[in-house]
PDB file of C-alpha atoms in Angstrom:
ATOM      1  CA  MET A  20     105.028 189.693 227.691  1.00 56.00           C
ATOM      2  CA  SER A  21     107.294 192.411 229.152  1.00 52.00           C
ATOM      3  CA  LYS A  22     109.836 193.118 231.835  1.00 46.00           C
ATOM      4  CA  ASN A  23     107.435 193.385 234.748  1.00 53.00           C
ATOM      5  CA  ILE A  24     105.640 190.163 233.959  1.00 53.00           C
ATOM      6  CA  ILE A  25     107.302 187.974 236.629  1.00 48.00           C
ATOM      7  CA  ILE A  26     105.925 190.135 239.452  1.00 45.00           C
ATOM      8  CA  VAL A  27     102.398 189.831 238.075  1.00 49.00           C
ATOM      9  CA  LEU A  28     102.748 186.129 237.439  1.00 50.00           C
ATOM     10  CA  LEU A  29     104.011 185.311 240.878  1.00 50.00           C
ATOM     11  CA  PHE A  30     101.102 187.202 242.436  1.00 48.00           C
ATOM     12  CA  PHE A  31      98.708 184.823 240.736  1.00 50.00           C
ATOM     13  CA  LEU A  32     100.736 181.703 241.161  1.00 46.00           C
ATOM     14  CA  PHE A  33     100.941 181.884 244.930  1.00 44.00           C
ATOM     15  CA  GLN A  34      97.280 182.637 245.559  1.00 46.00           C
ATOM     16  CA  GLY A  35      96.027 179.758 247.678  1.00 42.00           C
ATOM     17  CA  CYS A  36      95.063 176.322 246.377  1.00 41.00           C
ATOM     18  CA  ARG A  37      93.663 175.891 242.914  1.00 44.00           C
ATOM     19  CA  SER A  38      90.724 173.811 241.933  1.00 41.00           C
ATOM     20  CA  HIS A  39      90.603 171.483 238.936  1.00 44.00           C
ATOM     21  CA  LYS A  40      94.282 170.535 239.253  1.00 43.00           C
ATOM     22  CA  LYS A  41      95.387 167.781 236.892  1.00 43.00           C
ATOM     23  CA  GLU A  42      98.270 165.336 237.015  1.00 41.00           C
ATOM     24  CA  ILE A  43     101.127 166.293 234.729  1.00 41.00           C
ATOM     25  CA  VAL A  44     102.979 163.526 232.883  1.00 41.00           C
ATOM     26  CA  VAL A  45     105.908 164.402 230.604  1.00 40.00           C
ATOM     27  CA  SER A  46     106.905 162.170 227.682  1.00 42.00           C
ATOM     28  CA  ASP A  47     108.363 162.044 224.170  1.00 62.00           C
ATOM     29  CA  ASN A  48     110.516 165.184 224.104  1.00 77.00           C
ATOM     30  CA  LEU A  49     111.666 166.637 220.756  1.00 93.00           C
ATOM     31  CA  LYS A  50     114.022 169.531 219.892  1.00 97.00           C
ATOM     32  CA  ALA A  51     113.169 172.420 217.613  1.00 98.00           C
ATOM     33  CA  GLU A  52     115.708 173.555 215.034  1.00 98.00           C
ATOM     34  CA  LEU A  53     116.505 177.023 213.690  1.00 98.00           C
ATOM     35  CA  GLU A  54     114.378 178.070 210.732  1.00 98.00           C
ATOM     36  CA  TYR A  55     115.050 181.815 210.448  1.00 98.00           C
ATOM     37  CA  LYS A  56     117.788 183.569 212.404  1.00 98.00           C
ATOM     38  CA  ILE A  57     116.815 187.028 213.641  1.00 98.00           C
ATOM     39  CA  PRO A  58     117.237 188.836 216.998  1.00 97.00           C
ATOM     40  CA  ALA A  59     113.546 189.763 217.320  1.00 98.00           C
ATOM     41  CA  GLN A  60     112.860 191.514 220.618  1.00 98.00           C
ATOM     42  CA  LEU A  61     109.393 190.114 221.140  1.00 98.00           C
ATOM     43  CA  GLY A  62     108.573 187.689 218.310  1.00 98.00           C
ATOM     44  CA  GLU A  63     104.919 186.681 218.555  1.00 98.00           C
ATOM     45  CA  GLY A  64     101.638 186.033 216.747  1.00 98.00           C
ATOM     46  CA  ALA A  65     102.477 183.019 214.569  1.00 98.00           C
ATOM     47  CA  PHE A  66      99.806 182.501 211.880  1.00 98.00           C
ATOM     48  CA  TRP A  67     100.168 180.118 208.926  1.00 98.00           C
ATOM     49  CA  ASN A  68      98.602 181.321 205.669  1.00 98.00           C
ATOM     50  CA  TYR A  69      97.819 177.926 204.085  1.00 98.00           C
ATOM     51  CA  LYS A  70      96.789 179.608 200.818  1.00 97.00           C
ATOM     52  CA  THR A  71     100.157 181.272 200.190  1.00 98.00           C
ATOM     53  CA  GLN A  72     102.258 178.823 202.255  1.00 98.00           C
ATOM     54  CA  GLU A  73     103.745 181.646 204.315  1.00 98.00           C
ATOM     55  CA  LEU A  74     104.220 182.318 208.023  1.00 98.00           C
ATOM     56  CA  TYR A  75     102.839 185.568 209.382  1.00 98.00           C
ATOM     57  CA  TRP A  76     104.551 186.713 212.599  1.00 98.00           C
ATOM     58  CA  ILE A  77     105.238 189.937 214.453  1.00 98.00           C
ATOM     59  CA  ASP A  78     107.832 191.652 216.626  1.00 98.00           C
ATOM     60  CA  ILE A  79     105.836 193.666 219.122  1.00 97.00           C
ATOM     61  CA  GLU A  80     108.656 195.834 220.449  1.00 96.00           C
ATOM     62  CA  SER A  81     110.112 196.545 217.004  1.00 97.00           C
ATOM     63  CA  GLU A  82     106.627 197.423 215.702  1.00 97.00           C
ATOM     64  CA  THR A  83     106.895 195.123 212.698  1.00 98.00           C
ATOM     65  CA  PHE A  84     104.707 192.599 210.911  1.00 98.00           C
ATOM     66  CA  ASN A  85     106.634 189.904 209.014  1.00 98.00           C
ATOM     67  CA  ILE A  86     105.723 187.462 206.245  1.00 98.00           C
ATOM     68  CA  TYR A  87     108.232 184.632 206.075  1.00 98.00           C
ATOM     69  CA  ASN A  88     108.425 182.231 203.143  1.00 98.00           C
ATOM     70  CA  PRO A  89     110.056 178.895 204.207  1.00 98.00           C
ATOM     71  CA  THR A  90     110.735 177.961 200.562  1.00 98.00           C
ATOM     72  CA  THR A  91     112.627 181.085 199.582  1.00 98.00           C
ATOM     73  CA  LYS A  92     113.776 181.964 203.131  1.00 98.00           C
ATOM     74  CA  ASN A  93     112.658 185.516 202.414  1.00 98.00           C
ATOM     75  CA  ASN A  94     111.186 187.586 205.275  1.00 98.00           C
ATOM     76  CA  LYS A  95     109.186 190.621 204.163  1.00 98.00           C
ATOM     77  CA  VAL A  96     108.852 193.321 206.812  1.00 98.00           C
ATOM     78  CA  TYR A  97     106.073 195.871 207.281  1.00 98.00           C
ATOM     79  CA  ASN A  98     106.520 198.743 209.759  1.00 96.00           C
ATOM     80  CA  THR A  99     103.288 199.051 211.713  1.00 93.00           C
ATOM     81  CA  LYS A 100     103.981 202.452 213.374  1.00 89.00           C
ATOM     82  CA  SER A 101     102.887 201.151 216.775  1.00 93.00           C
ATOM     83  CA  LYS A 102     103.098 198.001 218.845  1.00 95.00           C
ATOM     84  CA  ILE A 103     101.251 195.186 217.093  1.00 96.00           C
ATOM     85  CA  GLY A 104      99.795 192.358 219.187  1.00 97.00           C
ATOM     86  CA  SER A 105      98.601 189.852 216.576  1.00 98.00           C
ATOM     87  CA  VAL A 106      97.782 189.350 212.898  1.00 98.00           C
ATOM     88  CA  VAL A 107      95.430 187.193 210.821  1.00 98.00           C
ATOM     89  CA  ALA A 108      94.854 186.943 207.088  1.00 98.00           C
ATOM     90  CA  ILE A 109      91.821 188.422 205.310  1.00 98.00           C
ATOM     91  CA  ASN A 110      92.669 187.497 201.710  1.00 96.00           C
ATOM     92  CA  ASP A 111      95.643 187.361 199.353  1.00 93.00           C
ATOM     93  CA  ILE A 112      96.294 191.104 199.563  1.00 96.00           C
ATOM     94  CA  GLU A 113      95.073 192.075 203.045  1.00 98.00           C
ATOM     95  CA  ALA A 114      95.803 191.237 206.657  1.00 98.00           C
ATOM     96  CA  LEU A 115      94.066 192.285 209.864  1.00 98.00           C
ATOM     97  CA  ILE A 116      96.414 193.607 212.549  1.00 98.00           C
ATOM     98  CA  ALA A 117      95.750 194.361 216.210  1.00 98.00           C
ATOM     99  CA  SER A 118      97.488 197.585 217.217  1.00 95.00           C
ATOM    100  CA  GLU A 119      97.686 199.821 220.268  1.00 93.00           C
ATOM    101  CA  ASP A 120      94.493 201.743 219.563  1.00 92.00           C
ATOM    102  CA  GLY A 121      92.407 199.324 217.506  1.00 97.00           C
ATOM    103  CA  VAL A 122      92.268 196.839 214.666  1.00 98.00           C
ATOM    104  CA  TYR A 123      93.500 197.828 211.205  1.00 98.00           C
ATOM    105  CA  ARG A 124      93.299 196.424 207.699  1.00 98.00           C
ATOM    106  CA  LEU A 125      96.746 196.295 206.091  1.00 97.00           C
ATOM    107  CA  ASN A 126      97.196 196.266 202.319  1.00 98.00           C
ATOM    108  CA  LEU A 127     100.074 193.854 201.683  1.00 98.00           C
ATOM    109  CA  ASN A 128     100.905 195.467 198.328  1.00 97.00           C
ATOM    110  CA  SER A 129     101.070 199.109 199.394  1.00 96.00           C
ATOM    111  CA  GLY A 130     101.634 198.771 203.145  1.00 95.00           C
ATOM    112  CA  GLU A 131      98.753 201.187 203.744  1.00 96.00           C
ATOM    113  CA  ARG A 132      96.795 200.775 207.002  1.00 96.00           C
ATOM    114  CA  THR A 133      93.076 201.550 207.374  1.00 96.00           C
ATOM    115  CA  LEU A 134      91.366 201.645 210.752  1.00 97.00           C
ATOM    116  CA  PHE A 135      88.740 198.890 210.915  1.00 97.00           C
ATOM    117  CA  SER A 136      87.681 198.809 214.573  1.00 98.00           C
ATOM    118  CA  ASP A 137      88.406 201.816 216.781  1.00 97.00           C
ATOM    119  CA  LEU A 138      89.133 200.762 220.368  1.00 97.00           C
ATOM    120  CA  LYS A 139      90.854 203.934 221.623  1.00 94.00           C
ATOM    121  CA  LYS A 140      88.352 204.464 224.437  1.00 94.00           C
ATOM    122  CA  GLU A 141      88.646 200.842 225.514  1.00 94.00           C
ATOM    123  CA  LEU A 142      92.429 200.760 225.472  1.00 94.00           C
ATOM    124  CA  VAL A 143      93.377 203.627 227.780  1.00 91.00           C
ATOM    125  CA  GLY A 144      96.710 202.581 229.304  1.00 92.00           C
ATOM    126  CA  SER A 145      96.575 199.300 227.409  1.00 94.00           C
ATOM    127  CA  ARG A 146      97.233 197.750 224.009  1.00 96.00           C
ATOM    128  CA  LEU A 147      95.852 194.824 222.044  1.00 97.00           C
ATOM    129  CA  ASN A 148      97.713 191.539 222.372  1.00 97.00           C
ATOM    130  CA  ASP A 149      97.177 187.988 221.093  1.00 98.00           C
ATOM    131  CA  GLY A 150      94.261 187.143 218.828  1.00 98.00           C
ATOM    132  CA  LYS A 151      92.826 184.560 216.393  1.00 98.00           C
ATOM    133  CA  CYS A 152      89.790 184.114 214.180  1.00 98.00           C
ATOM    134  CA  ASP A 153      87.036 181.767 215.260  1.00 98.00           C
ATOM    135  CA  PRO A 154      85.620 179.171 212.814  1.00 98.00           C
ATOM    136  CA  PHE A 155      82.954 181.674 211.720  1.00 98.00           C
ATOM    137  CA  GLY A 156      85.608 184.195 210.710  1.00 98.00           C
ATOM    138  CA  ARG A 157      85.252 186.704 213.558  1.00 98.00           C
ATOM    139  CA  PHE A 158      88.436 188.115 215.142  1.00 98.00           C
ATOM    140  CA  TRP A 159      88.892 187.501 218.865  1.00 98.00           C
ATOM    141  CA  VAL A 160      91.613 189.668 220.375  1.00 98.00           C
ATOM    142  CA  GLY A 161      92.584 190.416 223.971  1.00 98.00           C
ATOM    143  CA  SER A 162      94.337 193.335 225.587  1.00 97.00           C
ATOM    144  CA  MET A 163      96.922 193.876 228.280  1.00 95.00           C
ATOM    145  CA  HIS A 164      97.715 196.864 230.494  1.00 93.00           C
ATOM    146  CA  PHE A 165     101.111 198.438 229.748  1.00 92.00           C
ATOM    147  CA  LYS A 166     102.078 197.951 233.401  1.00 90.00           C
ATOM    148  CA  GLN A 167     100.399 194.517 233.544  1.00 91.00           C
ATOM    149  CA  GLU A 168      98.058 195.672 236.287  1.00 92.00           C
ATOM    150  CA  GLN A 169      95.788 192.898 237.500  1.00 94.00           C
ATOM    151  CA  GLY A 170      92.335 192.748 235.924  1.00 93.00           C
ATOM    152  CA  LYS A 171      92.810 195.813 233.683  1.00 94.00           C
ATOM    153  CA  ALA A 172      92.449 193.948 230.384  1.00 96.00           C
ATOM    154  CA  ASN A 173      89.631 192.393 228.357  1.00 97.00           C
ATOM    155  CA  LEU A 174      88.854 189.971 225.534  1.00 98.00           C
ATOM    156  CA  TYR A 175      86.996 191.331 222.505  1.00 98.00           C
ATOM    157  CA  MET A 176      85.268 189.824 219.481  1.00 98.00           C
ATOM    158  CA  ILE A 177      85.362 191.863 216.251  1.00 98.00           C
ATOM    159  CA  ASN A 178      82.689 191.114 213.646  1.00 98.00           C
ATOM    160  CA  ALA A 179      82.599 191.615 209.886  1.00 97.00           C
ATOM    161  CA  GLU A 180      81.433 195.228 210.235  1.00 97.00           C
ATOM    162  CA  GLY A 181      84.233 196.122 212.657  1.00 97.00           C
ATOM    163  CA  LYS A 182      81.963 196.232 215.688  1.00 97.00           C
ATOM    164  CA  SER A 183      83.622 195.088 218.902  1.00 97.00           C
ATOM    165  CA  VAL A 184      81.891 193.081 221.624  1.00 98.00           C
ATOM    166  CA  LYS A 185      83.522 192.650 225.026  1.00 97.00           C
ATOM    167  CA  LYS A 186      83.500 188.907 225.783  1.00 98.00           C
ATOM    168  CA  LYS A 187      85.577 188.760 228.999  1.00 98.00           C
ATOM    169  CA  GLN A 188      86.561 191.349 231.588  1.00 96.00           C
ATOM    170  CA  ASN A 189      89.080 191.477 234.452  1.00 96.00           C
ATOM    171  CA  VAL A 190      91.818 189.821 232.396  1.00 96.00           C
ATOM    172  CA  THR A 191      95.483 190.642 233.030  1.00 97.00           C
ATOM    173  CA  ILE A 192      97.483 189.390 230.012  1.00 97.00           C
ATOM    174  CA  SER A 193      95.176 187.989 227.347  1.00 97.00           C
ATOM    175  CA  ASN A 194      96.972 185.380 225.263  1.00 97.00           C
ATOM    176  CA  GLY A 195      96.388 182.042 223.475  1.00 98.00           C
ATOM    177  CA  ILE A 196      92.939 181.274 222.042  1.00 98.00           C
ATOM    178  CA  VAL A 197      91.758 178.353 219.860  1.00 98.00           C
ATOM    179  CA  TRP A 198      88.632 176.377 218.902  1.00 98.00           C
ATOM    180  CA  THR A 199      87.979 172.635 218.523  1.00 98.00           C
ATOM    181  CA  SER A 200      87.224 171.032 215.177  1.00 97.00           C
ATOM    182  CA  ASP A 201      83.571 170.503 216.055  1.00 98.00           C
ATOM    183  CA  LYS A 202      83.267 174.237 216.770  1.00 98.00           C
ATOM    184  CA  LYS A 203      81.764 173.583 220.194  1.00 98.00           C
ATOM    185  CA  THR A 204      84.631 174.465 222.554  1.00 98.00           C
ATOM    186  CA  MET A 205      86.921 177.468 222.898  1.00 98.00           C
ATOM    187  CA  TYR A 206      90.191 177.365 224.895  1.00 99.00           C
ATOM    188  CA  TYR A 207      91.721 180.526 226.299  1.00 98.00           C
ATOM    189  CA  ILE A 208      94.773 181.696 228.309  1.00 98.00           C
ATOM    190  CA  ASP A 209      95.137 184.609 230.707  1.00 98.00           C
ATOM    191  CA  THR A 210      98.876 184.132 231.257  1.00 97.00           C
ATOM    192  CA  PRO A 211      99.296 185.085 234.959  1.00 97.00           C
ATOM    193  CA  THR A 212      96.671 182.523 236.027  1.00 97.00           C
ATOM    194  CA  SER A 213      98.866 179.671 234.664  1.00 98.00           C
ATOM    195  CA  GLU A 214      95.652 178.025 233.533  1.00 98.00           C
ATOM    196  CA  ILE A 215      94.005 177.038 230.275  1.00 98.00           C
ATOM    197  CA  LYS A 216      90.264 177.565 230.456  1.00 98.00           C
ATOM    198  CA  ALA A 217      87.541 176.042 228.283  1.00 98.00           C
ATOM    199  CA  TYR A 218      84.182 177.485 227.279  1.00 98.00           C
ATOM    200  CA  ASP A 219      81.152 176.083 225.508  1.00 98.00           C
ATOM    201  CA  TYR A 220      81.112 177.934 222.194  1.00 98.00           C
ATOM    202  CA  ASN A 221      78.249 178.762 219.809  1.00 98.00           C
ATOM    203  CA  ASN A 222      79.722 179.236 216.334  1.00 98.00           C
ATOM    204  CA  LYS A 223      76.593 180.912 214.979  1.00 97.00           C
ATOM    205  CA  THR A 224      76.368 183.622 217.624  1.00 97.00           C
ATOM    206  CA  GLY A 225      79.866 183.725 219.113  1.00 98.00           C
ATOM    207  CA  GLU A 226      78.464 183.231 222.600  1.00 98.00           C
ATOM    208  CA  ILE A 227      80.670 181.541 225.217  1.00 98.00           C
ATOM    209  CA  SER A 228      79.515 179.940 228.467  1.00 98.00           C
ATOM    210  CA  ASN A 229      80.301 177.342 231.125  1.00 98.00           C
ATOM    211  CA  GLU A 230      83.821 178.551 231.974  1.00 98.00           C
ATOM    212  CA  ARG A 231      86.040 175.857 233.545  1.00 98.00           C
ATOM    213  CA  VAL A 232      89.740 175.177 234.076  1.00 98.00           C
ATOM    214  CA  VAL A 233      91.054 172.236 232.033  1.00 98.00           C
ATOM    215  CA  VAL A 234      94.813 172.582 232.579  1.00 98.00           C
ATOM    216  CA  THR A 235      96.762 174.021 235.510  1.00 98.00           C
ATOM    217  CA  ILE A 236     100.443 174.544 234.682  1.00 98.00           C
ATOM    218  CA  PRO A 237     103.161 174.197 237.352  1.00 96.00           C
ATOM    219  CA  LEU A 238     105.577 177.105 237.779  1.00 94.00           C
ATOM    220  CA  LYS A 239     108.525 174.864 236.865  1.00 96.00           C
ATOM    221  CA  LEU A 240     107.223 174.538 233.284  1.00 98.00           C
ATOM    222  CA  GLY A 241     107.084 178.278 232.631  1.00 98.00           C
ATOM    223  CA  PHE A 242     104.108 180.513 231.884  1.00 98.00           C
ATOM    224  CA  PRO A 243     101.593 179.876 229.074  1.00 98.00           C
ATOM    225  CA  ASP A 244     101.715 182.337 226.171  1.00 98.00           C
ATOM    226  CA  GLY A 245     100.490 181.752 222.585  1.00 98.00           C
ATOM    227  CA  MET A 246      98.609 178.592 221.677  1.00 98.00           C
ATOM    228  CA  THR A 247      97.537 176.495 218.678  1.00 98.00           C
ATOM    229  CA  ILE A 248      95.524 173.298 218.275  1.00 98.00           C
ATOM    230  CA  ASP A 249      96.106 170.099 216.297  1.00 98.00           C
ATOM    231  CA  GLU A 250      93.754 167.795 214.383  1.00 98.00           C
ATOM    232  CA  GLU A 251      93.343 165.654 217.512  1.00 98.00           C
ATOM    233  CA  ASN A 252      92.130 168.737 219.454  1.00 98.00           C
ATOM    234  CA  MET A 253      95.233 168.744 221.640  1.00 98.00           C
ATOM    235  CA  LEU A 254      96.727 172.103 222.674  1.00 98.00           C
ATOM    236  CA  TRP A 255     100.238 173.363 221.868  1.00 98.00           C
ATOM    237  CA  VAL A 256     101.414 176.225 224.086  1.00 98.00           C
ATOM    238  CA  GLY A 257     104.516 178.412 223.935  1.00 98.00           C
ATOM    239  CA  MET A 258     106.059 178.632 227.409  1.00 98.00           C
ATOM    240  CA  TRP A 259     107.494 181.994 228.531  1.00 98.00           C
ATOM    241  CA  ASN A 260     110.505 181.311 230.803  1.00 97.00           C
ATOM    242  CA  GLY A 261     110.040 177.681 229.844  1.00 97.00           C
ATOM    243  CA  ASN A 262     112.351 177.015 226.876  1.00 97.00           C
ATOM    244  CA  ALA A 263     109.665 174.918 225.256  1.00 98.00           C
ATOM    245  CA  VAL A 264     106.380 174.362 223.492  1.00 98.00           C
ATOM    246  CA  ILE A 265     104.218 171.903 225.427  1.00 98.00           C
ATOM    247  CA  ARG A 266     101.398 169.767 224.064  1.00 98.00           C
ATOM    248  CA  PHE A 267      98.569 169.452 226.613  1.00 98.00           C
ATOM    249  CA  ASN A 268      95.562 167.164 226.656  1.00 98.00           C
ATOM    250  CA  PRO A 269      92.644 169.414 227.683  1.00 98.00           C
ATOM    251  CA  ASP A 270      90.514 166.373 228.577  1.00 98.00           C
ATOM    252  CA  THR A 271      92.947 165.111 231.227  1.00 98.00           C
ATOM    253  CA  GLY A 272      95.283 168.074 231.861  1.00 97.00           C
ATOM    254  CA  GLU A 273      98.318 165.896 231.067  1.00 96.00           C
ATOM    255  CA  VAL A 274     101.481 166.982 229.267  1.00 97.00           C
ATOM    256  CA  LEU A 275     101.684 164.765 226.194  1.00 96.00           C
ATOM    257  CA  GLN A 276     104.815 166.105 224.547  1.00 96.00           C
ATOM    258  CA  THR A 277     107.487 168.720 225.128  1.00 97.00           C
ATOM    259  CA  ILE A 278     109.361 170.465 222.321  1.00 98.00           C
ATOM    260  CA  GLU A 279     112.646 171.867 223.582  1.00 98.00           C
ATOM    261  CA  VAL A 280     113.427 175.247 222.039  1.00 98.00           C
ATOM    262  CA  PRO A 281     116.858 176.973 222.145  1.00 98.00           C
ATOM    263  CA  ALA A 282     115.333 180.195 223.495  1.00 98.00           C
ATOM    264  CA  HIS A 283     114.323 181.039 227.047  1.00 98.00           C
ATOM    265  CA  ASN A 284     111.079 182.843 226.222  1.00 98.00           C
ATOM    266  CA  VAL A 285     108.900 180.920 223.762  1.00 98.00           C
ATOM    267  CA  THR A 286     105.913 182.998 222.680  1.00 98.00           C
ATOM    268  CA  SER A 287     103.707 181.367 220.040  1.00 98.00           C
ATOM    269  CA  CYS A 288     103.432 178.572 217.515  1.00 98.00           C
ATOM    270  CA  ALA A 289     101.470 177.558 214.396  1.00 98.00           C
ATOM    271  CA  PHE A 290     101.284 174.430 212.282  1.00 98.00           C
ATOM    272  CA  GLY A 291     102.419 175.002 208.713  1.00 98.00           C
ATOM    273  CA  GLY A 292     103.810 173.380 205.612  1.00 98.00           C
ATOM    274  CA  LYS A 293     101.822 171.796 202.787  1.00 97.00           C
ATOM    275  CA  ASN A 294     100.675 169.000 205.094  1.00 97.00           C
ATOM    276  CA  LEU A 295     100.361 171.166 208.218  1.00 98.00           C
ATOM    277  CA  ASP A 296     102.873 168.900 209.929  1.00 97.00           C
ATOM    278  CA  VAL A 297     105.594 171.475 210.671  1.00 98.00           C
ATOM    279  CA  LEU A 298     105.275 173.467 213.872  1.00 98.00           C
ATOM    280  CA  TYR A 299     106.724 176.997 213.507  1.00 98.00           C
ATOM    281  CA  ILE A 300     107.713 178.675 216.771  1.00 98.00           C
ATOM    282  CA  THR A 301     108.370 182.330 217.626  1.00 98.00           C
ATOM    283  CA  THR A 302     110.587 183.488 220.494  1.00 98.00           C
ATOM    284  CA  ALA A 303     111.739 186.651 222.290  1.00 98.00           C
ATOM    285  CA  SER A 304     115.168 188.046 223.128  1.00 98.00           C
ATOM    286  CA  VAL A 305     113.936 190.335 225.947  1.00 97.00           C
ATOM    287  CA  ASP A 306     113.730 189.604 229.671  1.00 95.00           C
ATOM    288  CA  MET A 307     116.832 187.415 229.907  1.00 95.00           C
ATOM    289  CA  THR A 308     119.772 187.559 232.301  1.00 95.00           C
ATOM    290  CA  ASP A 309     123.322 187.874 230.974  1.00 96.00           C
ATOM    291  CA  GLU A 310     123.764 184.149 231.599  1.00 96.00           C
ATOM    292  CA  GLU A 311     120.582 183.293 229.687  1.00 96.00           C
ATOM    293  CA  GLN A 312     121.655 185.491 226.786  1.00 95.00           C
ATOM    294  CA  LYS A 313     124.924 183.550 226.524  1.00 97.00           C
ATOM    295  CA  GLN A 314     123.074 180.238 226.819  1.00 97.00           C
ATOM    296  CA  TYR A 315     120.485 181.170 224.167  1.00 97.00           C
ATOM    297  CA  PRO A 316     122.222 183.277 221.490  1.00 98.00           C
ATOM    298  CA  LEU A 317     119.478 182.464 218.963  1.00 98.00           C
ATOM    299  CA  ALA A 318     116.701 183.919 221.110  1.00 98.00           C
ATOM    300  CA  GLY A 319     114.295 185.972 219.021  1.00 98.00           C
ATOM    301  CA  SER A 320     114.597 183.648 216.029  1.00 98.00           C
ATOM    302  CA  VAL A 321     111.924 181.502 214.385  1.00 98.00           C
ATOM    303  CA  PHE A 322     112.256 177.737 214.945  1.00 98.00           C
ATOM    304  CA  LYS A 323     110.527 174.657 213.551  1.00 98.00           C
ATOM    305  CA  VAL A 324     109.956 170.994 214.382  1.00 98.00           C
ATOM    306  CA  VAL A 325     108.127 168.085 212.770  1.00 97.00           C
ATOM    307  CA  THR A 326     105.971 166.864 215.647  1.00 94.00           C
ATOM    308  CA  GLY A 327     104.410 163.696 214.278  1.00 94.00           C
ATOM    309  CA  VAL A 328     100.893 165.174 214.317  1.00 97.00           C
ATOM    310  CA  LYS A 329      99.138 167.612 212.022  1.00 98.00           C
ATOM    311  CA  GLY A 330      97.533 170.921 212.711  1.00 98.00           C
ATOM    312  CA  VAL A 331      94.414 172.449 211.237  1.00 98.00           C
ATOM    313  CA  LYS A 332      93.938 175.339 208.801  1.00 97.00           C
ATOM    314  CA  SER A 333      93.891 178.712 210.466  1.00 97.00           C
ATOM    315  CA  SER A 334      90.647 180.608 210.016  1.00 98.00           C
ATOM    316  CA  PHE A 335      90.779 183.795 207.917  1.00 98.00           C
ATOM    317  CA  PHE A 336      88.873 186.934 208.883  1.00 98.00           C
ATOM    318  CA  LYS A 337      85.599 187.374 206.963  1.00 97.00           C
ATOM    319  CA  THR A 338      84.500 190.885 206.048  1.00 93.00           C
ATOM    320  CA  ASN A 339      81.476 192.168 204.201  1.00 87.00           C
ATOM    321  CA  ASN A 340      83.660 193.810 201.572  1.00 77.00           C
TER     322      ASN A 340
END
């Protein structure tokens, strides 16, 4: 997300009538509480490392990758030297980070970065944004144009050798992406469309097909950003301009639960904790009016809530070495 996003979003939102609209029903609201106080500019990319029991998250504008330990309350910071869009774990000592010009391997002990997938030619005027690993261990990461120009972004799949395959074109702000427990469906968000789309997914090949809209989100709820999935295959989405994380049922399009967050721009979320029953939430402190800044002084911080449902283990990236 960035300061010109509202113009782009409104362009999409007021384009004619949409198909596949679903009835929205709100129930069972909860409130998130402060977990780690920090004025991050554009906190994003929540990823729970279930092996180390740590939360990976990023601040895009500050060009930092963070590893937060909820037990010790320690937040280790790595300077990434460029805007970082997302991060996933490889193993105990390495992470994969999506940067402005490609995907890098980061050594967590030394802080050294090594280019893994060069996307310079693909990312002219753009940068990489949100991304996750599929159940097979491939890294799916989307891009966004620096000026959020319509249709100037793509969605890529990075394999174990670092080869990139373009999976979707004509995207504007590529964001949340998750897979169901049976490995047969992928859900994906291009933020300005205010839709969550589903695809038939082949875990062996990484092929996607049969695109359809499963949730259409009203303007009053905000704009969909980062996304995670729970063990019931329901979708949890951070809402930019929405002060909340919302749980959607992709089978009916209904809102099942709303988590109120004391920040105006909610960006991503991930289930964590030993039992994967704590939802960790990242937020941003940018793009707020003076009134909103006074109303949400904790914006940019990391929040948490016990939702009553459990998440699933995040997939790590699988390499050949």
